[in-house]
XYZ file of C-alpha atoms in Angstrom:
682
model
C -43.048 26.208 0.877
C -41.073 27.544 -2.115
C -37.778 27.325 -0.099
C -38.452 23.757 0.965
C -39.309 22.936 -2.650
C -35.961 24.249 -3.821
C -34.095 22.412 -1.128
C -35.877 19.116 -1.884
C -35.031 19.539 -5.541
C -31.376 19.937 -4.710
C -31.520 16.705 -2.662
C -33.247 15.024 -5.606
C -30.647 16.064 -8.018
C -27.846 14.696 -5.935
C -29.603 11.452 -5.590
C -30.049 11.075 -9.269
C -26.544 12.076 -10.288
C -24.737 10.228 -7.524
C -26.439 6.803 -7.261
C -24.226 3.805 -6.494
C -26.413 0.682 -6.671
C -23.676 -1.795 -7.426
C -20.763 -2.196 -5.017
C -17.317 -3.430 -6.075
C -16.341 -6.498 -4.198
C -13.411 -8.098 -5.950
C -10.494 -7.640 -6.687
C -9.458 -4.944 -4.288
C -8.548 -2.257 -5.010
C -10.942 -2.040 -8.044
C -9.375 -2.391 -11.525
C -11.119 0.715 -12.817
C -8.927 3.437 -14.374
C -7.318 5.623 -11.743
C -6.712 9.253 -12.644
C -5.121 10.810 -9.601
C -3.289 9.856 -6.406
C -2.396 11.980 -3.369
C -0.909 11.185 0.084
C -1.551 13.232 3.279
C 1.241 11.585 5.223
C 3.718 8.721 4.748
C 1.072 6.076 5.065
C -2.249 7.632 4.284
C -3.229 8.180 0.616
C -6.124 8.385 -1.707
C -6.761 7.606 -5.433
C -9.765 8.445 -7.580
C -10.893 7.449 -10.976
C -13.514 5.765 -13.226
C -17.036 4.982 -12.176
C -16.826 7.126 -8.955
C -13.870 5.020 -7.720
C -12.458 6.475 -4.442
C -10.022 4.345 -2.535
C -7.849 4.975 0.611
C -4.777 3.304 2.045
C -3.439 3.695 5.638
C -0.449 1.487 5.348
C 1.588 2.934 2.485
C -0.374 1.300 -0.215
C -0.198 -2.296 0.880
C -3.985 -2.389 1.400
C -6.658 -0.195 -0.074
C -10.253 0.154 1.011
C -13.173 1.496 -1.090
C -14.782 4.666 0.133
C -18.295 5.557 -0.763
C -18.148 8.489 -3.251
C -21.883 8.384 -3.935
C -21.453 8.822 -7.622
C -20.711 6.796 -10.806
C -19.149 9.796 -12.518
C -15.512 9.795 -13.554
C -13.499 11.408 -10.747
C -10.525 13.290 -12.094
C -8.607 15.005 -9.308
C -8.233 14.970 -5.569
C -6.602 17.424 -3.166
C -6.271 17.554 0.643
C -5.781 20.758 2.574
C -5.210 18.832 5.848
C -5.135 15.249 7.119
C -8.970 15.110 7.216
C -10.212 17.697 4.771
C -10.172 16.983 1.124
C -11.816 17.682 -2.186
C -12.575 15.643 -5.332
C -13.708 16.950 -8.685
C -14.997 15.045 -11.726
C -17.354 14.893 -14.657
C -20.669 16.745 -14.861
C -19.413 19.430 -12.487
C -19.216 17.088 -9.497
C -17.343 18.404 -6.426
C -17.163 16.198 -3.236
C -15.726 17.276 0.152
C -14.706 15.282 3.233
C -13.902 16.581 6.625
C -13.245 13.169 8.216
C -10.553 11.585 6.222
C -12.830 10.238 3.582
C -15.352 8.466 5.750
C -18.075 10.620 4.377
C -18.070 12.739 1.208
C -20.574 15.593 0.731
C -21.576 16.675 -2.680
C -21.164 20.465 -3.161
C -22.895 22.806 -5.565
C -20.292 23.692 -8.186
C -22.670 25.894 -10.289
C -21.697 24.024 -13.447
C -22.347 20.759 -15.289
C -19.063 21.022 -17.161
C -16.543 18.290 -16.432
C -13.908 19.441 -13.910
C -10.413 18.062 -14.611
C -8.396 19.356 -11.676
C -8.654 20.967 -8.229
C -6.054 22.844 -6.167
C -6.211 24.735 -2.819
C -3.468 27.231 -1.963
C -4.819 27.507 1.588
C -7.549 25.885 3.740
C -10.396 28.044 2.455
C -9.339 29.109 -1.001
C -9.529 26.672 -3.889
C -9.786 26.506 -7.677
C -11.205 23.881 -10.072
C -10.640 23.889 -13.798
C -12.340 22.002 -16.667
C -13.823 21.829 -20.056
C -14.602 24.881 -22.226
C -12.229 27.095 -20.263
C -14.154 26.640 -17.001
C -12.421 28.124 -13.851
C -14.340 28.249 -10.548
C -13.107 29.570 -7.185
C -14.104 29.119 -3.556
C -13.050 31.251 -0.601
C -15.083 29.472 2.016
C -13.871 25.887 1.837
C -16.103 24.833 -0.995
C -19.400 26.112 0.392
C -19.739 28.442 -2.626
C -17.996 28.302 -5.953
C -17.803 31.451 -8.147
C -17.143 31.253 -11.949
C -14.104 33.143 -13.174
C -13.365 34.502 -16.591
C -10.538 32.484 -18.158
C -10.536 34.117 -21.581
C -10.492 30.761 -23.329
C -12.801 27.995 -24.458
C -10.091 25.412 -24.487
C -10.307 22.542 -22.106
C -8.255 23.098 -18.905
C -6.631 20.033 -17.456
C -4.599 21.109 -14.569
C -4.202 24.040 -12.152
C -1.576 25.001 -9.466
C -0.619 27.953 -7.340
C 2.741 29.146 -6.085
C 1.261 31.545 -3.530
C -2.087 32.969 -2.524
C -2.408 35.085 -5.632
C -0.154 33.523 -8.287
C -1.481 30.495 -10.170
C -1.434 28.705 -13.482
C -3.799 26.548 -15.521
C -2.959 24.496 -18.552
C -4.971 22.670 -21.232
C -5.674 21.811 -24.762
C -4.103 23.502 -27.819
C -1.048 24.538 -25.723
C -3.030 26.696 -23.430
C -1.190 28.291 -20.537
C -2.932 30.754 -18.295
C -1.590 32.787 -15.378
C -3.156 34.892 -12.626
C -1.370 37.181 -10.172
C -4.442 38.426 -8.318
C -6.097 35.187 -7.150
C -7.913 34.475 -10.333
C -9.651 37.866 -10.819
C -7.772 38.107 -14.179
C -6.166 35.302 -16.166
C -3.721 36.067 -18.929
C -2.478 33.767 -21.689
C 1.139 32.787 -21.866
C 3.100 31.557 -24.888
C 3.657 27.824 -24.744
C 5.075 27.377 -28.374
C 3.039 24.219 -28.947
C -0.462 23.168 -29.925
C -0.251 19.931 -28.025
C -2.535 19.435 -25.072
C -0.854 20.310 -21.848
C -1.888 17.874 -19.157
C -0.035 18.714 -15.955
C 1.973 21.548 -14.303
C 4.221 21.697 -11.280
C 6.280 24.463 -9.688
C 9.381 23.899 -7.492
C 9.553 27.491 -6.423
C 7.831 30.730 -7.328
C 9.849 31.027 -10.680
C 10.680 27.490 -11.675
C 8.041 25.266 -13.114
C 7.380 22.353 -15.523
C 4.635 21.443 -17.899
C 4.093 18.038 -19.615
C 1.625 17.027 -22.302
C 0.931 15.457 -25.699
C 3.702 14.328 -28.048
C 6.067 13.785 -25.102
C 6.355 17.585 -24.640
C 8.120 18.941 -21.551
C 8.339 22.724 -20.934
C 10.274 24.559 -18.286
C 10.179 28.153 -17.027
C 12.665 29.833 -14.662
C 10.964 33.221 -14.785
C 7.416 32.523 -13.518
C 6.065 31.606 -16.846
C 7.268 34.623 -18.916
C 9.223 32.144 -21.037
C 8.669 28.437 -21.457
C 11.543 26.359 -22.998
C 11.149 22.902 -24.475
C 13.062 19.965 -22.959
C 13.916 16.624 -24.543
C 11.815 13.953 -22.935
C 12.959 11.003 -25.079
C 9.408 9.980 -25.952
C 6.556 11.031 -28.267
C 4.004 9.463 -26.006
C 1.566 11.688 -24.235
C 2.813 12.653 -20.732
C 0.003 12.877 -18.215
C 1.527 14.100 -14.914
C 4.696 15.700 -13.541
C 5.959 15.833 -9.949
C 9.276 17.080 -8.408
C 10.644 15.982 -5.033
C 13.279 18.851 -4.926
C 14.514 21.514 -7.338
C 16.467 19.008 -9.410
C 14.656 15.679 -9.079
C 11.428 15.165 -10.973
C 9.283 12.457 -12.554
C 6.715 12.299 -15.295
C 4.514 9.358 -16.474
C 3.073 8.460 -19.924
C 0.095 6.935 -21.703
C 2.191 3.791 -22.354
C 3.146 3.059 -18.818
C 6.554 4.821 -18.886
C 8.061 6.640 -15.898
C 10.745 9.206 -16.676
C 13.027 10.811 -14.190
C 15.430 13.749 -14.135
C 18.069 14.564 -11.489
C 19.303 17.813 -13.109
C 16.209 19.982 -13.340
C 14.964 18.525 -16.613
C 18.146 18.806 -18.616
C 18.044 15.068 -19.087
C 15.175 12.606 -18.641
C 15.646 8.840 -18.404
C 13.139 6.041 -18.733
C 12.847 4.119 -15.447
C 10.264 1.485 -16.141
C 7.399 0.553 -18.436
C 4.120 -1.231 -17.802
C 2.973 -2.010 -21.344
C -0.595 -1.283 -22.266
C -1.297 0.142 -18.799
C -1.215 3.964 -19.173
C -0.184 5.900 -16.057
C -2.095 9.057 -15.252
C -0.659 10.423 -11.985
C 2.370 10.407 -9.798
C 3.024 11.523 -6.265
C 5.963 11.167 -3.742
C 5.782 11.317 -0.003
C 9.549 11.901 0.313
C 12.475 11.740 -1.963
C 12.517 7.968 -2.079
C 8.906 6.827 -1.674
C 6.483 7.455 -4.582
C 3.298 6.143 -6.234
C 1.997 6.088 -9.730
C -1.528 5.136 -10.830
C -3.327 4.490 -14.074
C -5.249 2.149 -16.368
C -6.914 -1.068 -15.074
C -6.473 0.048 -11.461
C -2.678 0.047 -11.733
C -0.873 1.206 -8.583
C 2.962 1.215 -8.559
C 5.208 2.097 -5.626
C 8.925 2.880 -5.351
C 10.967 3.060 -2.178
C 14.303 4.001 -3.774
C 13.567 7.089 -5.803
C 12.239 5.346 -8.797
C 15.081 2.834 -9.345
C 12.611 0.044 -8.917
C 8.788 0.076 -9.100
C 6.685 -2.589 -7.530
C 3.015 -3.254 -8.552
C 0.663 -3.060 -5.539
C -2.185 -4.476 -7.509
C -2.714 -7.656 -9.487
C -3.031 -6.458 -13.135
C -4.910 -9.464 -14.661
C -6.817 -10.282 -17.739
C -8.552 -13.276 -16.292
C -12.217 -13.766 -16.657
C -14.811 -14.971 -14.197
C -17.440 -16.728 -16.285
C -19.941 -17.974 -13.882
C -21.283 -17.377 -10.326
C -23.593 -19.323 -8.106
C -24.759 -18.963 -4.430
C -25.964 -21.845 -2.231
C -27.411 -19.500 0.402
C -27.329 -15.776 1.310
C -23.662 -15.939 2.356
C -22.035 -18.730 0.476
C -21.102 -18.436 -3.164
C -18.673 -19.598 -5.877
C -17.221 -17.978 -8.926
C -15.216 -19.843 -11.658
C -13.160 -18.610 -14.578
C -10.034 -18.804 -16.677
C -6.938 -20.774 -15.703
C -9.004 -23.042 -13.441
C -9.984 -20.199 -11.078
C -12.451 -21.034 -8.332
C -13.282 -18.459 -5.696
C -15.439 -18.900 -2.655
C -17.065 -16.469 -0.191
C -18.836 -17.319 3.057
C -19.753 -13.823 4.039
C -21.904 -12.550 1.194
C -19.001 -11.543 -0.912
C -16.998 -9.431 1.598
C -14.092 -11.834 1.204
C -13.241 -14.288 -1.579
C -10.856 -17.169 -1.079
C -9.112 -18.913 -3.921
C -9.685 -22.698 -4.025
C -7.465 -25.438 -5.590
C -9.200 -26.633 -8.663
C -6.454 -28.997 -9.886
C -6.748 -27.715 -13.460
C -5.552 -24.838 -15.563
C -8.438 -25.207 -18.024
C -10.961 -22.412 -18.251
C -14.063 -23.155 -16.167
C -17.272 -21.769 -17.772
C -20.039 -22.779 -15.401
C -20.641 -23.722 -11.767
C -23.716 -25.213 -10.132
C -24.451 -26.630 -6.628
C -27.116 -29.134 -5.739
C -26.776 -28.501 -1.931
C -24.500 -26.672 0.491
C -21.669 -29.089 -0.056
C -22.070 -30.664 -3.470
C -21.169 -28.750 -6.573
C -19.921 -29.036 -10.166
C -17.804 -26.901 -12.430
C -17.378 -27.526 -16.129
C -15.138 -26.067 -18.796
C -12.579 -26.482 -21.527
C -11.535 -29.883 -23.012
C -14.515 -31.639 -21.442
C -13.449 -30.713 -17.880
C -15.874 -31.634 -15.099
C -14.944 -31.000 -11.527
C -16.994 -32.098 -8.446
C -16.808 -31.131 -4.743
C -18.660 -32.862 -1.876
C -17.259 -30.670 0.916
C -18.182 -27.133 -0.119
C -15.167 -26.605 -2.396
C -12.354 -27.681 -0.010
C -11.517 -30.343 -2.598
C -12.400 -30.562 -6.228
C -12.084 -33.897 -8.060
C -11.991 -34.426 -11.779
C -14.736 -36.509 -13.388
C -14.767 -38.408 -16.685
C -16.933 -36.554 -19.034
C -16.376 -38.762 -22.035
C -15.769 -35.790 -24.272
C -12.953 -33.400 -25.144
C -15.378 -30.752 -26.431
C -15.709 -27.552 -24.476
C -18.438 -27.645 -21.830
C -20.050 -24.275 -21.462
C -22.896 -24.862 -18.966
C -24.001 -27.366 -16.248
C -27.476 -27.713 -14.581
C -28.821 -30.280 -12.163
C -32.465 -31.111 -11.610
C -31.825 -33.072 -8.378
C -28.896 -34.275 -6.413
C -28.200 -37.045 -8.942
C -29.400 -35.812 -12.244
C -27.515 -33.342 -14.161
C -26.776 -31.994 -17.692
C -23.802 -30.282 -19.283
C -23.910 -28.774 -22.800
C -21.012 -27.465 -25.032
C -19.411 -27.160 -28.378
C -20.440 -29.133 -31.503
C -23.935 -29.751 -30.002
C -22.612 -31.683 -27.110
C -25.107 -32.687 -24.408
C -24.107 -35.136 -21.713
C -26.180 -36.425 -18.757
C -25.508 -38.034 -15.414
C -28.044 -39.778 -13.202
C -25.583 -40.827 -10.524
C -24.239 -37.542 -9.248
C -21.534 -37.316 -11.913
C -19.952 -40.739 -11.457
C -20.984 -41.495 -15.090
C -21.811 -39.076 -17.910
C -23.685 -40.308 -20.991
C -23.765 -38.597 -24.363
C -27.174 -37.533 -25.631
C -28.204 -36.868 -29.182
C -28.866 -33.150 -29.615
C -29.623 -33.154 -33.336
C -27.271 -30.239 -33.982
C -23.610 -29.562 -34.476
C -23.935 -25.947 -33.290
C -22.272 -24.804 -30.146
C -24.575 -24.915 -27.076
C -24.063 -22.273 -24.414
C -26.679 -22.655 -21.763
C -29.109 -25.178 -20.304
C -32.105 -24.879 -17.985
C -34.783 -27.331 -16.744
C -38.289 -26.290 -15.499
C -38.899 -29.868 -13.992
C -37.175 -33.177 -13.983
C -38.206 -33.913 -17.583
C -38.559 -30.534 -19.330
C -35.422 -28.675 -20.286
C -34.018 -26.308 -22.803
C -30.598 -25.710 -24.344
C -29.601 -22.728 -26.476
C -26.596 -21.865 -28.651
C -25.621 -20.704 -32.077
C -28.933 -20.001 -33.764
C -30.408 -22.921 -31.793
C -32.979 -23.599 -29.173
C -33.596 -27.232 -28.142
C -36.227 -28.662 -25.932
C -36.653 -32.034 -24.165
C -39.713 -33.345 -22.383
C -38.344 -36.687 -21.435
C -35.206 -35.868 -19.466
C -32.984 -35.607 -22.441
C -33.846 -38.864 -24.226
C -34.962 -36.661 -27.097
C -34.116 -33.074 -27.976
C -36.278 -31.195 -30.465
C -35.187 -28.193 -32.353
C -37.433 -25.268 -31.869
C -38.077 -22.291 -34.063
C -36.125 -19.495 -32.486
C -36.795 -16.850 -35.112
C -33.126 -15.924 -35.058
C -30.024 -16.956 -36.840
C -27.519 -15.424 -34.399
C -25.836 -16.666 -31.187
C -27.854 -17.287 -28.042
C -25.781 -17.482 -24.885
C -28.238 -17.952 -21.909
C -31.665 -19.286 -21.181
C -33.864 -18.873 -18.091
C -37.463 -19.793 -17.182
C -39.703 -18.231 -14.605
C -42.319 -20.940 -14.849
C -43.131 -23.911 -16.952
C -44.304 -21.757 -19.860
C -42.459 -18.479 -19.594
C -38.770 -18.232 -20.559
C -36.141 -15.998 -21.900
C -33.142 -16.406 -24.111
C -30.479 -13.791 -24.734
C -27.603 -13.397 -27.061
C -26.034 -11.176 -29.648
C -28.429 -8.119 -29.996
C -31.279 -10.360 -28.958
C -33.723 -10.944 -26.158
C -36.349 -13.562 -26.930
C -39.364 -14.595 -24.816
C -41.770 -17.502 -24.881
C -45.040 -17.800 -23.051
C -46.030 -21.263 -24.265
C -43.157 -23.455 -23.201
C -40.903 -22.775 -26.120
C -43.355 -23.367 -28.985
C -43.083 -19.740 -29.985
C -40.331 -17.285 -29.308
C -40.778 -13.568 -29.841
C -38.688 -10.407 -29.366
C -40.970 -8.378 -27.176
C -38.636 -5.518 -26.443
C -36.884 -2.679 -28.254
C -33.816 -3.573 -30.247
C -30.602 -4.092 -28.320
C -27.184 -3.645 -29.935
C -25.049 -5.374 -27.440
C -23.960 -8.911 -26.766
C -25.825 -10.280 -23.761
C -24.166 -13.153 -21.959
C -26.466 -14.121 -19.042
C -30.106 -13.678 -18.089
C -31.625 -14.163 -14.592
C -35.035 -13.494 -13.156
C -35.924 -12.937 -9.523
C -39.743 -13.169 -10.080
C -42.137 -13.337 -13.068
C -41.644 -9.643 -13.854
C -38.143 -8.713 -12.701
C -35.125 -9.850 -14.687
C -31.589 -8.915 -15.391
C -29.092 -9.417 -18.264
C -25.361 -8.568 -18.421
C -23.111 -7.667 -21.272
C -19.902 -6.011 -22.514
C -18.601 -2.730 -21.097
C -20.180 -3.210 -17.645
C -23.724 -3.027 -18.997
C -26.430 -4.410 -16.778
C -30.036 -4.353 -18.047
C -33.151 -4.707 -15.988
C -36.832 -5.329 -16.711
C -39.726 -4.947 -14.255
C -42.478 -5.854 -16.768
C -41.593 -9.323 -17.865
C -39.235 -8.235 -20.594
C -41.518 -5.623 -22.327
C -39.003 -2.991 -21.515
C -35.357 -3.168 -20.559
C -33.349 -0.276 -19.056
C -29.616 0.092 -18.328
C -28.613 0.257 -14.687
C -25.771 2.348 -13.423
C -22.735 0.152 -13.224
C -19.353 0.733 -11.576
C -17.144 -0.855 -14.221
C -16.503 -0.970 -18.011
C -15.296 -4.417 -17.755
C -17.158 -7.091 -19.725
C -19.721 -8.997 -17.521
C -20.399 -12.599 -17.972
C -22.768 -13.939 -15.335
C -25.425 -12.672 -12.827
C -27.070 -14.408 -9.870
C -29.483 -13.196 -7.255
C -30.015 -14.795 -3.723
C -33.220 -12.867 -3.172
C -35.173 -10.082 -4.884
C -32.746 -7.422 -3.800
C -29.321 -9.099 -3.398
C -27.446 -9.997 -6.562
C -23.868 -10.600 -7.794
C -22.209 -10.120 -11.198
C -18.873 -11.478 -12.415
C -16.758 -10.768 -15.404
C -13.501 -9.679 -17.013
C -10.399 -8.842 -14.854
C -11.824 -11.045 -12.041
C -14.611 -8.519 -11.517
C -17.195 -9.248 -8.805
C -19.982 -6.750 -8.179
C -22.922 -6.822 -5.635
C -26.246 -4.980 -5.234
C -28.515 -5.035 -2.205
C -31.392 -2.968 -3.724
C -32.242 -4.889 -6.839
C -29.633 -3.163 -8.908
C -31.285 0.259 -8.463
C -33.296 2.024 -11.057
C -31.968 3.741 -14.105
C -32.391 7.406 -14.199
C -30.457 9.619 -16.632
C -27.647 11.501 -14.963
C -28.458 14.313 -17.381
C -32.180 13.790 -17.681
C -33.949 15.107 -20.689
C -36.627 17.664 -19.955
C -39.373 18.457 -22.438
C -41.455 21.683 -22.527
C -44.134 19.560 -24.164
C -44.801 17.525 -21.014
C -46.507 19.242 -18.035
C -47.162 18.111 -14.481
C -49.688 20.016 -12.399
C -50.508 20.981 -9.760
C -46.868 21.037 -8.421
C -46.584 20.772 -5.489
C -49.646 18.490 -5.242
C -51.643 16.865 -2.428
C -53.969 14.156 -3.713
C -53.403 13.827 -7.422
C -51.323 15.029 -10.374
C -52.223 15.480 -14.015
C -49.629 14.766 -16.711
C -50.304 16.400 -20.087
C -48.526 15.530 -23.337
C -48.822 18.561 -25.589
C -47.478 16.681 -28.679
C -48.836 13.514 -30.232
C -47.320 10.300 -28.815
C -47.243 6.626 -29.730
C -49.487 5.462 -26.899
C -48.604 1.768 -27.557
C -45.042 2.485 -26.427
C -45.453 5.301 -23.870
C -45.191 4.572 -20.167
C -45.189 6.637 -17.044
C -43.059 5.429 -14.158
C -42.874 7.231 -10.792
C -40.000 6.630 -8.310
C -39.024 7.779 -4.923
C -35.558 9.225 -4.098
C -34.265 5.754 -3.279
C -34.992 4.623 -6.826
C -37.954 2.386 -5.790
C -40.562 2.036 -8.575
C -43.881 3.086 -6.934
C -46.206 3.285 -9.951
C -46.090 2.413 -13.593
C -48.803 2.913 -16.167
C -49.207 3.000 -19.905
C -50.412 6.374 -21.299
C -53.534 6.046 -23.425
C -54.393 9.694 -23.991
C -52.921 13.183 -24.046
C -53.900 13.805 -20.376
C -53.359 11.356 -17.548
C -54.488 11.773 -14.042
C -52.718 9.858 -11.263
C -53.633 9.562 -7.569
C -50.866 10.167 -5.042
C -52.809 9.940 -1.804
C -50.674 6.998 -0.573
C -47.406 8.848 -1.227
C -45.575 10.335 1.767
C -44.475 14.004 1.706
C -41.421 14.567 -0.427
C -39.971 14.733 -3.906
C -40.645 12.182 -6.657
C -39.354 11.589 -10.091
C -41.617 10.969 -13.054
C -39.980 9.006 -15.964
C -41.897 9.080 -19.295
C -40.581 6.704 -22.012
C -42.004 6.866 -25.491
C -40.030 3.973 -26.909
C -37.212 6.292 -28.190
C -36.443 8.710 -25.373
C -36.863 8.975 -21.688
C -37.940 12.288 -20.222
C -37.624 13.007 -16.444
C -39.690 15.480 -14.520
C -40.129 16.173 -10.802
C -43.003 16.910 -8.497
C -43.481 17.475 -4.783
C -46.075 15.818 -2.600
C -47.179 18.083 0.118
């Protein structure tokens, strides 16, 4: 039983650390930061990066598909030993391996939680990974086992390469250069002559090598690293990668999107191109003419003439998608800046751009049936379609104020709200829009109706309510003086409003609004509930919050982007979509997953026994706790919440008779911290 217990815990750890509950849909490839690119032949290449991004091309970069990495960790480096066998390393000690060209990636036990910055294999079985705090690990069996080596430094190591089976180099922070001549058994320090971080190293033969790094530094050796001589790069920007196609021709890329080239072994370097504000992190050539560079915002560049010209393979955009709405499980619409309207008919797999007829920003979209929809936006813009988006026709709104949200209570009756307290209503399907008196000059951001007469609008320090279809709007006491951006009701009495550092709830139809949850310090832009207890809110930096107890507690879900998120919509309790900055569209099919810390806190003051257990477990808190705020939650390995209970005393007994055999995670939240423990059901 002990061996099974250890095995199950290993599986449990992988599921926690490498959960991917939100899938990137659009644009493709993702615009997450890319840290490394490698090709295995002239057409087949891979790139890795932020939020577990792992993408593949089989046509020389023209098209890229997303591979399932199984993690949201930052992936820093990729290396292939053959067409099908490859390795990826990343933060938190993650090592992934594929033996089928990336179709499947298997997590390996690295033996460390240190972030790994680079991986290199001198042969099919022998490989090295380096990382923070001087970490060097080695495998001699194709990654099955990794053994720690003594580097002799605590500086961060950022790159590693070998010139033969025994001779290798590692570089890193504070000008660190290490060399081994016995396959890593011993590593000796070399003199770099700089304190800049050294980011990348490349050898053209056993003696000749190059290093690049901070401050635009380029070093060259012609004697196997005994001496390193500085070259003039022509920049002070950090150089992140170096690659040579022959003994004389090489390239390096910078934090500021520069690509430099030498044709005389580094004596001179010339700036080939610049992609402002999109730093480049990696460069790779498949032959002397064809090369690729990747970096910030998903940037992928390609040259077919040795760097004379570089073409972007991705659409680097700063466009926003502000709103998303689905009419059924498969058909949805997203609208955004520059008049963007996108449509999917296959659950988000493909998105087709529609002709909106405007370049104004569109902030909200709403459909009354499968064919009839409305989009509103800047300068009083209102668009209507009656054929599922094939055509969009402009309507006369009667205002030039910005319209931020639109909502219909039936096929004819709709409302739009906007700046300076604007509220307009149509009762004939948008043919005419009539201005209503809101009683405020504050900007209004969101509108929601619980029936044909009762509706709410929220905005800057404002909550309005109507009980007569908008004839009168009454200002309600919100209890806040800051911006509210979204409102949603789960029934006629229960509603939520979110905004800057605020989540408000009412249980009496808006008479009173309270903040039932812990403080949040982020701007929330949209709130959506799938049932009376389960709700979601989205924010800056890719943050997605979820509640399963009607807003009493909100936890952050694992996202796959750092882009700002603006709108969220679910088609059922499990299937949801999010849109935001850089045209981002995300999808979940499991209710967004469940937040579990990737580095869970463990407390010696919390005990679970017996463990393993058959019928029941006892959880003991050995230190005083605030029982008004302490909750126990039990999840299975798929992240499904199986049991949740408030703790009312130091010792709590829970029945687990109905649990199947396996490993379970216990999350204990005391209002400030979340502690995670594990138990096995026999």
